[in-house]
């Protein structure tokens, strides 16, 4: 069985194209995380950037300041976790069948 360098290079190019396409589509994904029963909501992009933060007016009193900070952190972290999972799923969907399933292969540098 001969090694097909041309075929392999074609697969690499196809994978690069699919990864680039997935990266462009990931930027349009959004995810929302909530904390405090919906009193604080954070929305993040597929590139793990916070896009929007909503705070219920009932939390805008001086005595609730510490609780508000904790809820904001919780909501943002939930949104970022969900955005990362959506990005991973999109990347996996776009590159399905192009790469062998190699245990330990880390594609996080590609937005996964």
CSV table of N, CA and C in Angstrom, one decimal:
chain,number,residue,atom,x,y,z
A,1,UNK,N,0.8,-1.2,0.0
A,1,UNK,CA,0.0,0.0,0.0
A,1,UNK,C,0.9,1.2,0.0
A,2,UNK,N,0.7,2.1,-1.0
A,2,UNK,CA,1.6,3.3,-1.2
A,2,UNK,C,0.9,4.4,-0.4
A,3,UNK,N,1.8,5.3,0.1
A,3,UNK,CA,1.4,6.5,0.8
A,3,UNK,C,1.0,7.5,-0.2
A,4,UNK,N,-0.2,8.1,-0.1
A,4,UNK,CA,-0.8,9.1,-1.0
A,4,UNK,C,-0.6,10.5,-0.5
A,5,UNK,N,0.5,11.1,-0.7
A,5,UNK,CA,0.8,12.4,-0.2
A,5,UNK,C,-0.1,13.4,-0.8
A,6,UNK,N,-0.4,13.3,-2.1
A,6,UNK,CA,-1.3,14.3,-2.7
A,6,UNK,C,-2.7,14.2,-2.1
A,7,UNK,N,-3.2,13.0,-1.9
A,7,UNK,CA,-4.5,12.8,-1.3
A,7,UNK,C,-4.5,13.4,0.1
A,8,UNK,N,-3.5,13.1,0.9
A,8,UNK,CA,-3.4,13.6,2.3
A,8,UNK,C,-3.4,15.2,2.3
A,9,UNK,N,-2.6,15.8,1.4
A,9,UNK,CA,-2.6,17.2,1.3
A,9,UNK,C,-3.9,17.8,0.9
A,10,UNK,N,-4.7,17.1,0.1
A,10,UNK,CA,-6.0,17.5,-0.3
A,10,UNK,C,-6.9,17.5,0.9
A,11,UNK,N,-6.8,16.5,1.8
A,11,UNK,CA,-7.6,16.4,3.0
A,11,UNK,C,-7.2,17.5,4.0
A,12,UNK,N,-5.9,17.8,4.1
A,12,UNK,CA,-5.5,18.9,5.0
A,12,UNK,C,-6.1,20.2,4.5
A,13,UNK,N,-6.1,20.5,3.2
A,13,UNK,CA,-6.6,21.7,2.6
A,13,UNK,C,-8.1,21.8,2.9
A,14,UNK,N,-8.8,20.7,2.7
A,14,UNK,CA,-10.2,20.6,3.0
A,14,UNK,C,-10.5,20.9,4.4
A,15,UNK,N,-9.7,20.3,5.3
A,15,UNK,CA,-9.9,20.5,6.7
A,15,UNK,C,-9.7,22.0,7.1
A,16,UNK,N,-8.6,22.6,6.5
A,16,UNK,CA,-8.4,24.0,6.8
A,16,UNK,C,-9.6,24.9,6.3
A,17,UNK,N,-10.1,24.6,5.2
A,17,UNK,CA,-11.2,25.3,4.6
A,17,UNK,C,-12.5,25.2,5.6
A,18,UNK,N,-12.7,23.9,6.0
A,18,UNK,CA,-13.9,23.7,6.9
A,18,UNK,C,-13.7,24.4,8.2
A,19,UNK,N,-12.4,24.4,8.8
A,19,UNK,CA,-12.1,25.0,10.0
A,19,UNK,C,-12.4,26.5,9.9
A,20,UNK,N,-11.9,27.1,8.8
A,20,UNK,CA,-12.1,28.5,8.6
A,20,UNK,C,-13.6,28.9,8.5
A,21,UNK,N,-14.3,28.1,7.8
A,21,UNK,CA,-15.8,28.3,7.7
A,21,UNK,C,-16.5,28.2,9.0
A,22,UNK,N,-16.1,27.2,9.8
A,22,UNK,CA,-16.6,27.0,11.1
A,22,UNK,C,-16.3,28.2,12.0
A,23,UNK,N,-15.1,28.7,12.0
A,23,UNK,CA,-14.7,29.9,12.8
A,23,UNK,C,-15.6,31.1,12.4
A,24,UNK,N,-15.9,31.2,11.1
A,24,UNK,CA,-16.7,32.4,10.7
A,24,UNK,C,-18.1,32.2,11.3
A,25,UNK,N,-18.6,31.0,11.3
A,25,UNK,CA,-20.0,30.7,11.7
A,25,UNK,C,-20.1,30.8,13.2
A,26,UNK,N,-19.0,30.4,13.9
A,26,UNK,CA,-19.0,30.4,15.4
A,26,UNK,C,-19.2,31.8,15.9
A,27,UNK,N,-18.7,32.8,15.2
A,27,UNK,CA,-18.8,34.2,15.7
A,27,UNK,C,-20.2,34.6,15.8
A,28,UNK,N,-21.1,34.0,15.1
A,28,UNK,CA,-22.5,34.3,15.1
A,28,UNK,C,-23.4,33.6,16.1
A,29,UNK,N,-22.8,32.6,16.8
A,29,UNK,CA,-23.4,31.8,17.8
A,29,UNK,C,-23.5,32.7,19.1
A,30,UNK,N,-24.7,32.6,19.8
A,30,UNK,CA,-24.8,33.3,21.0
A,30,UNK,C,-25.4,32.3,22.0
A,31,UNK,N,-25.0,32.5,23.3
A,31,UNK,CA,-25.5,31.7,24.4
A,31,UNK,C,-25.8,32.6,25.6
A,32,UNK,N,-26.8,32.2,26.3
A,32,UNK,CA,-27.2,33.1,27.5
A,32,UNK,C,-27.2,32.2,28.7
A,33,UNK,N,-26.6,32.8,29.8
A,33,UNK,CA,-26.6,32.2,31.1
A,33,UNK,C,-27.4,33.0,32.1
A,34,UNK,N,-28.1,32.4,33.0
A,34,UNK,CA,-28.9,33.1,34.0
A,34,UNK,C,-28.4,32.7,35.4
A,35,UNK,N,-28.6,33.6,36.3
A,35,UNK,CA,-28.3,33.4,37.7
A,35,UNK,C,-29.4,34.1,38.5
A,36,UNK,N,-29.6,33.6,39.8
A,36,UNK,CA,-30.6,34.2,40.6
A,36,UNK,C,-32.0,34.0,40.1
A,37,UNK,N,-32.3,32.9,39.5
A,37,UNK,CA,-33.7,32.7,39.0
A,37,UNK,C,-34.0,33.6,37.8
A,38,UNK,N,-33.0,34.0,37.1
A,38,UNK,CA,-33.3,34.9,35.9
A,38,UNK,C,-33.1,36.4,36.2
A,39,UNK,N,-32.7,36.7,37.5
A,39,UNK,CA,-32.5,38.1,37.8
A,39,UNK,C,-31.3,38.8,37.1
A,40,UNK,N,-30.3,37.9,36.8
A,40,UNK,CA,-29.2,38.4,36.0
A,40,UNK,C,-29.0,37.5,34.8
A,41,UNK,N,-28.9,38.1,33.7
A,41,UNK,CA,-28.7,37.3,32.4
A,41,UNK,C,-27.5,37.9,31.7
A,42,UNK,N,-26.6,36.9,31.2
A,42,UNK,CA,-25.5,37.3,30.4
A,42,UNK,C,-25.5,36.6,29.1
A,43,UNK,N,-25.2,37.3,28.0
A,43,UNK,CA,-25.2,36.7,26.7
A,43,UNK,C,-23.8,36.8,26.2
A,44,UNK,N,-23.3,35.6,25.7
A,44,UNK,CA,-21.9,35.6,25.2
A,44,UNK,C,-21.9,35.1,23.7
A,45,UNK,N,-20.8,35.4,23.0
A,45,UNK,CA,-20.7,35.0,21.6
A,45,UNK,C,-19.9,33.6,21.6
A,46,UNK,N,-19.9,33.0,20.4
A,46,UNK,CA,-19.2,31.8,20.2
A,46,UNK,C,-17.7,31.9,20.4
A,47,UNK,N,-17.2,33.1,20.4
A,47,UNK,CA,-15.8,33.4,20.6
A,47,UNK,C,-15.6,33.8,22.1
A,48,UNK,N,-16.6,33.5,22.9
A,48,UNK,CA,-16.5,33.6,24.4
A,48,UNK,C,-16.2,35.1,24.8
A,49,UNK,N,-17.0,36.0,24.2
A,49,UNK,CA,-17.0,37.4,24.6
A,49,UNK,C,-18.4,37.7,25.1
A,50,UNK,N,-18.5,38.4,26.2
A,50,UNK,CA,-19.8,38.9,26.7
A,50,UNK,C,-20.3,40.0,25.8
A,51,UNK,N,-21.6,39.7,25.3
A,51,UNK,CA,-22.2,40.7,24.4
A,51,UNK,C,-23.2,41.6,25.1
A,52,UNK,N,-23.9,41.0,26.2
A,52,UNK,CA,-25.0,41.7,26.8
A,52,UNK,C,-25.1,41.3,28.2
A,53,UNK,N,-25.4,42.2,29.1
A,53,UNK,CA,-25.7,41.9,30.5
A,53,UNK,C,-27.0,42.6,30.9
A,54,UNK,N,-27.9,41.8,31.4
A,54,UNK,CA,-29.2,42.3,31.9
A,54,UNK,C,-29.3,42.0,33.4
A,55,UNK,N,-29.7,43.1,34.1
A,55,UNK,CA,-29.8,43.0,35.6
A,55,UNK,C,-31.2,43.5,36.0
A,56,UNK,N,-32.0,42.7,36.7
A,56,UNK,CA,-33.3,43.0,37.1
A,56,UNK,C,-33.2,44.2,38.0
A,57,UNK,N,-34.1,45.2,37.9
A,57,UNK,CA,-34.1,46.4,38.7
A,57,UNK,C,-34.2,46.1,40.2
A,58,UNK,N,-34.8,45.0,40.6
A,58,UNK,CA,-34.9,44.8,42.0
A,58,UNK,C,-33.6,44.5,42.7
A,59,UNK,N,-32.5,44.3,41.9
A,59,UNK,CA,-31.2,44.1,42.5
A,59,UNK,C,-30.3,45.3,42.6
A,60,UNK,N,-30.9,46.4,42.2
A,60,UNK,CA,-30.1,47.7,42.1
A,60,UNK,C,-30.2,48.5,43.4
A,61,UNK,N,-30.2,47.9,44.6
A,61,UNK,CA,-30.2,48.6,45.8
A,61,UNK,C,-28.8,48.4,46.5
A,62,UNK,N,-28.4,49.3,47.3
A,62,UNK,CA,-27.1,49.3,47.9
A,62,UNK,C,-26.8,48.0,48.7
A,63,UNK,N,-27.8,47.5,49.4
A,63,UNK,CA,-27.6,46.3,50.3
A,63,UNK,C,-27.5,45.1,49.4
A,64,UNK,N,-27.9,45.1,48.2
A,64,UNK,CA,-27.7,43.9,47.3
A,64,UNK,C,-26.5,43.9,46.4
A,65,UNK,N,-25.6,44.8,46.7
A,65,UNK,CA,-24.4,45.0,45.8
A,65,UNK,C,-23.6,43.7,45.7
A,66,UNK,N,-23.2,43.1,46.9
A,66,UNK,CA,-22.4,41.9,46.9
A,66,UNK,C,-23.1,40.8,46.2
A,67,UNK,N,-24.4,40.6,46.5
A,67,UNK,CA,-25.1,39.5,45.8
A,67,UNK,C,-25.1,39.7,44.3
A,68,UNK,N,-25.3,41.0,43.9
A,68,UNK,CA,-25.4,41.3,42.5
A,68,UNK,C,-24.0,40.9,41.8
A,69,UNK,N,-22.9,41.2,42.4
A,69,UNK,CA,-21.6,40.9,41.8
A,69,UNK,C,-21.5,39.4,41.7
A,70,UNK,N,-21.9,38.6,42.7
A,70,UNK,CA,-21.9,37.1,42.6
A,70,UNK,C,-22.8,36.6,41.5
A,71,UNK,N,-24.0,37.2,41.4
A,71,UNK,CA,-24.9,36.7,40.3
A,71,UNK,C,-24.3,37.0,38.9
A,72,UNK,N,-23.7,38.2,38.8
A,72,UNK,CA,-23.1,38.6,37.5
A,72,UNK,C,-22.0,37.6,37.1
A,73,UNK,N,-21.2,37.3,38.0
A,73,UNK,CA,-20.1,36.3,37.8
A,73,UNK,C,-20.7,35.0,37.4
A,74,UNK,N,-21.7,34.5,38.1
A,74,UNK,CA,-22.3,33.2,37.8
A,74,UNK,C,-23.0,33.2,36.4
A,75,UNK,N,-23.7,34.2,36.1
A,75,UNK,CA,-24.4,34.3,34.8
A,75,UNK,C,-23.4,34.4,33.7
A,76,UNK,N,-22.3,35.2,33.8
A,76,UNK,CA,-21.3,35.3,32.8
A,76,UNK,C,-20.6,34.0,32.6
A,77,UNK,N,-20.2,33.3,33.7
A,77,UNK,CA,-19.6,32.0,33.5
A,77,UNK,C,-20.5,31.0,32.8
A,78,UNK,N,-21.7,31.0,33.2
A,78,UNK,CA,-22.7,30.0,32.5
A,78,UNK,C,-22.8,30.3,31.0
A,79,UNK,N,-22.9,31.6,30.7
A,79,UNK,CA,-23.0,32.0,29.2
A,79,UNK,C,-21.7,31.6,28.5
A,80,UNK,N,-20.5,31.8,29.1
A,80,UNK,CA,-19.3,31.5,28.4
A,80,UNK,C,-19.1,30.0,28.3
A,81,UNK,N,-19.5,29.2,29.3
A,81,UNK,CA,-19.4,27.7,29.2
A,81,UNK,C,-20.3,27.2,28.1
A,82,UNK,N,-21.6,27.8,28.0
A,82,UNK,CA,-22.5,27.4,27.0
A,82,UNK,C,-22.0,27.8,25.6
A,83,UNK,N,-21.4,29.0,25.5
A,83,UNK,CA,-20.9,29.4,24.2
A,83,UNK,C,-19.7,28.5,23.7
A,84,UNK,N,-18.9,28.1,24.7
A,84,UNK,CA,-17.8,27.2,24.3
A,84,UNK,C,-18.3,25.9,23.8
A,85,UNK,N,-19.3,25.4,24.5
A,85,UNK,CA,-19.9,24.1,24.1
A,85,UNK,C,-20.5,24.2,22.7
A,86,UNK,N,-21.3,25.3,22.4
A,86,UNK,CA,-21.8,25.5,21.1
A,86,UNK,C,-20.8,25.6,20.0
A,87,UNK,N,-19.7,26.3,20.3
A,87,UNK,CA,-18.6,26.4,19.4
A,87,UNK,C,-17.9,25.0,19.1
A,88,UNK,N,-17.8,24.2,20.2
A,88,UNK,CA,-17.2,22.9,20.0
A,88,UNK,C,-18.1,22.0,19.1
A,89,UNK,N,-19.4,22.1,19.4
A,89,UNK,CA,-20.3,21.3,18.6
A,89,UNK,C,-20.3,21.7,17.1
A,90,UNK,N,-20.2,23.0,16.9
A,90,UNK,CA,-20.2,23.5,15.5
A,90,UNK,C,-18.9,23.1,14.8
A,91,UNK,N,-17.8,23.2,15.5
A,91,UNK,CA,-16.6,22.8,14.9
A,91,UNK,C,-16.6,21.3,14.6
A,92,UNK,N,-17.1,20.5,15.5
A,92,UNK,CA,-17.2,19.1,15.3
A,92,UNK,C,-18.1,18.8,14.1
A,93,UNK,N,-19.2,19.4,14.0
A,93,UNK,CA,-20.1,19.2,12.9
A,93,UNK,C,-19.5,19.5,11.6
A,94,UNK,N,-18.7,20.6,11.5
A,94,UNK,CA,-18.1,21.1,10.3
A,94,UNK,C,-17.0,20.2,9.8
A,95,UNK,N,-16.3,19.6,10.8
A,95,UNK,CA,-15.1,18.8,10.4
A,95,UNK,C,-15.3,17.3,10.5
A,96,UNK,N,-16.6,16.9,10.8
A,96,UNK,CA,-16.9,15.5,10.9
A,96,UNK,C,-16.5,14.7,9.7
A,97,UNK,N,-15.8,13.7,9.9
A,97,UNK,CA,-15.3,12.8,8.8
A,97,UNK,C,-14.0,13.2,8.1
A,98,UNK,N,-13.5,14.4,8.5
A,98,UNK,CA,-12.3,14.9,7.9
A,98,UNK,C,-11.0,14.5,8.7
A,99,UNK,N,-11.2,14.3,10.0
A,99,UNK,CA,-10.1,14.0,10.8
A,99,UNK,C,-10.4,12.7,11.5
A,100,UNK,N,-9.4,11.9,11.7
A,100,UNK,CA,-9.7,10.7,12.5
A,100,UNK,C,-9.9,11.0,13.9
A,101,UNK,N,-10.6,10.2,14.6
A,101,UNK,CA,-10.9,10.5,16.1
A,101,UNK,C,-9.7,10.0,16.8
A,102,UNK,N,-8.8,11.0,17.2
A,102,UNK,CA,-7.6,10.7,17.9
A,102,UNK,C,-7.8,11.1,19.3
A,103,UNK,N,-7.7,10.1,20.2
A,103,UNK,CA,-7.8,10.4,21.7
A,103,UNK,C,-6.8,11.4,22.1
A,104,UNK,N,-7.2,12.4,22.8
A,104,UNK,CA,-6.2,13.4,23.3
A,104,UNK,C,-5.9,14.5,22.3
A,105,UNK,N,-6.5,14.5,21.1
A,105,UNK,CA,-6.3,15.5,20.1
A,105,UNK,C,-7.0,16.8,20.6
A,106,UNK,N,-6.3,17.9,20.8
A,106,UNK,CA,-6.9,19.1,21.3
A,106,UNK,C,-7.0,20.1,20.2
A,107,UNK,N,-8.3,20.4,19.9
A,107,UNK,CA,-8.6,21.4,18.8
A,107,UNK,C,-9.0,22.8,19.4
A,108,UNK,N,-8.6,23.0,20.7
A,108,UNK,CA,-9.1,24.2,21.3
A,108,UNK,C,-8.4,25.4,20.7
A,109,UNK,N,-7.3,25.3,20.1
A,109,UNK,CA,-6.7,26.4,19.4
A,109,UNK,C,-7.4,26.9,18.2
A,110,UNK,N,-8.4,26.0,17.7
A,110,UNK,CA,-9.2,26.3,16.6
A,110,UNK,C,-10.5,26.8,16.9
A,111,UNK,N,-10.8,27.1,18.2
A,111,UNK,CA,-12.0,27.6,18.7
A,111,UNK,C,-13.0,26.6,19.2
A,112,UNK,N,-12.5,25.4,19.3
A,112,UNK,CA,-13.3,24.3,19.9
A,112,UNK,C,-13.3,24.3,21.4
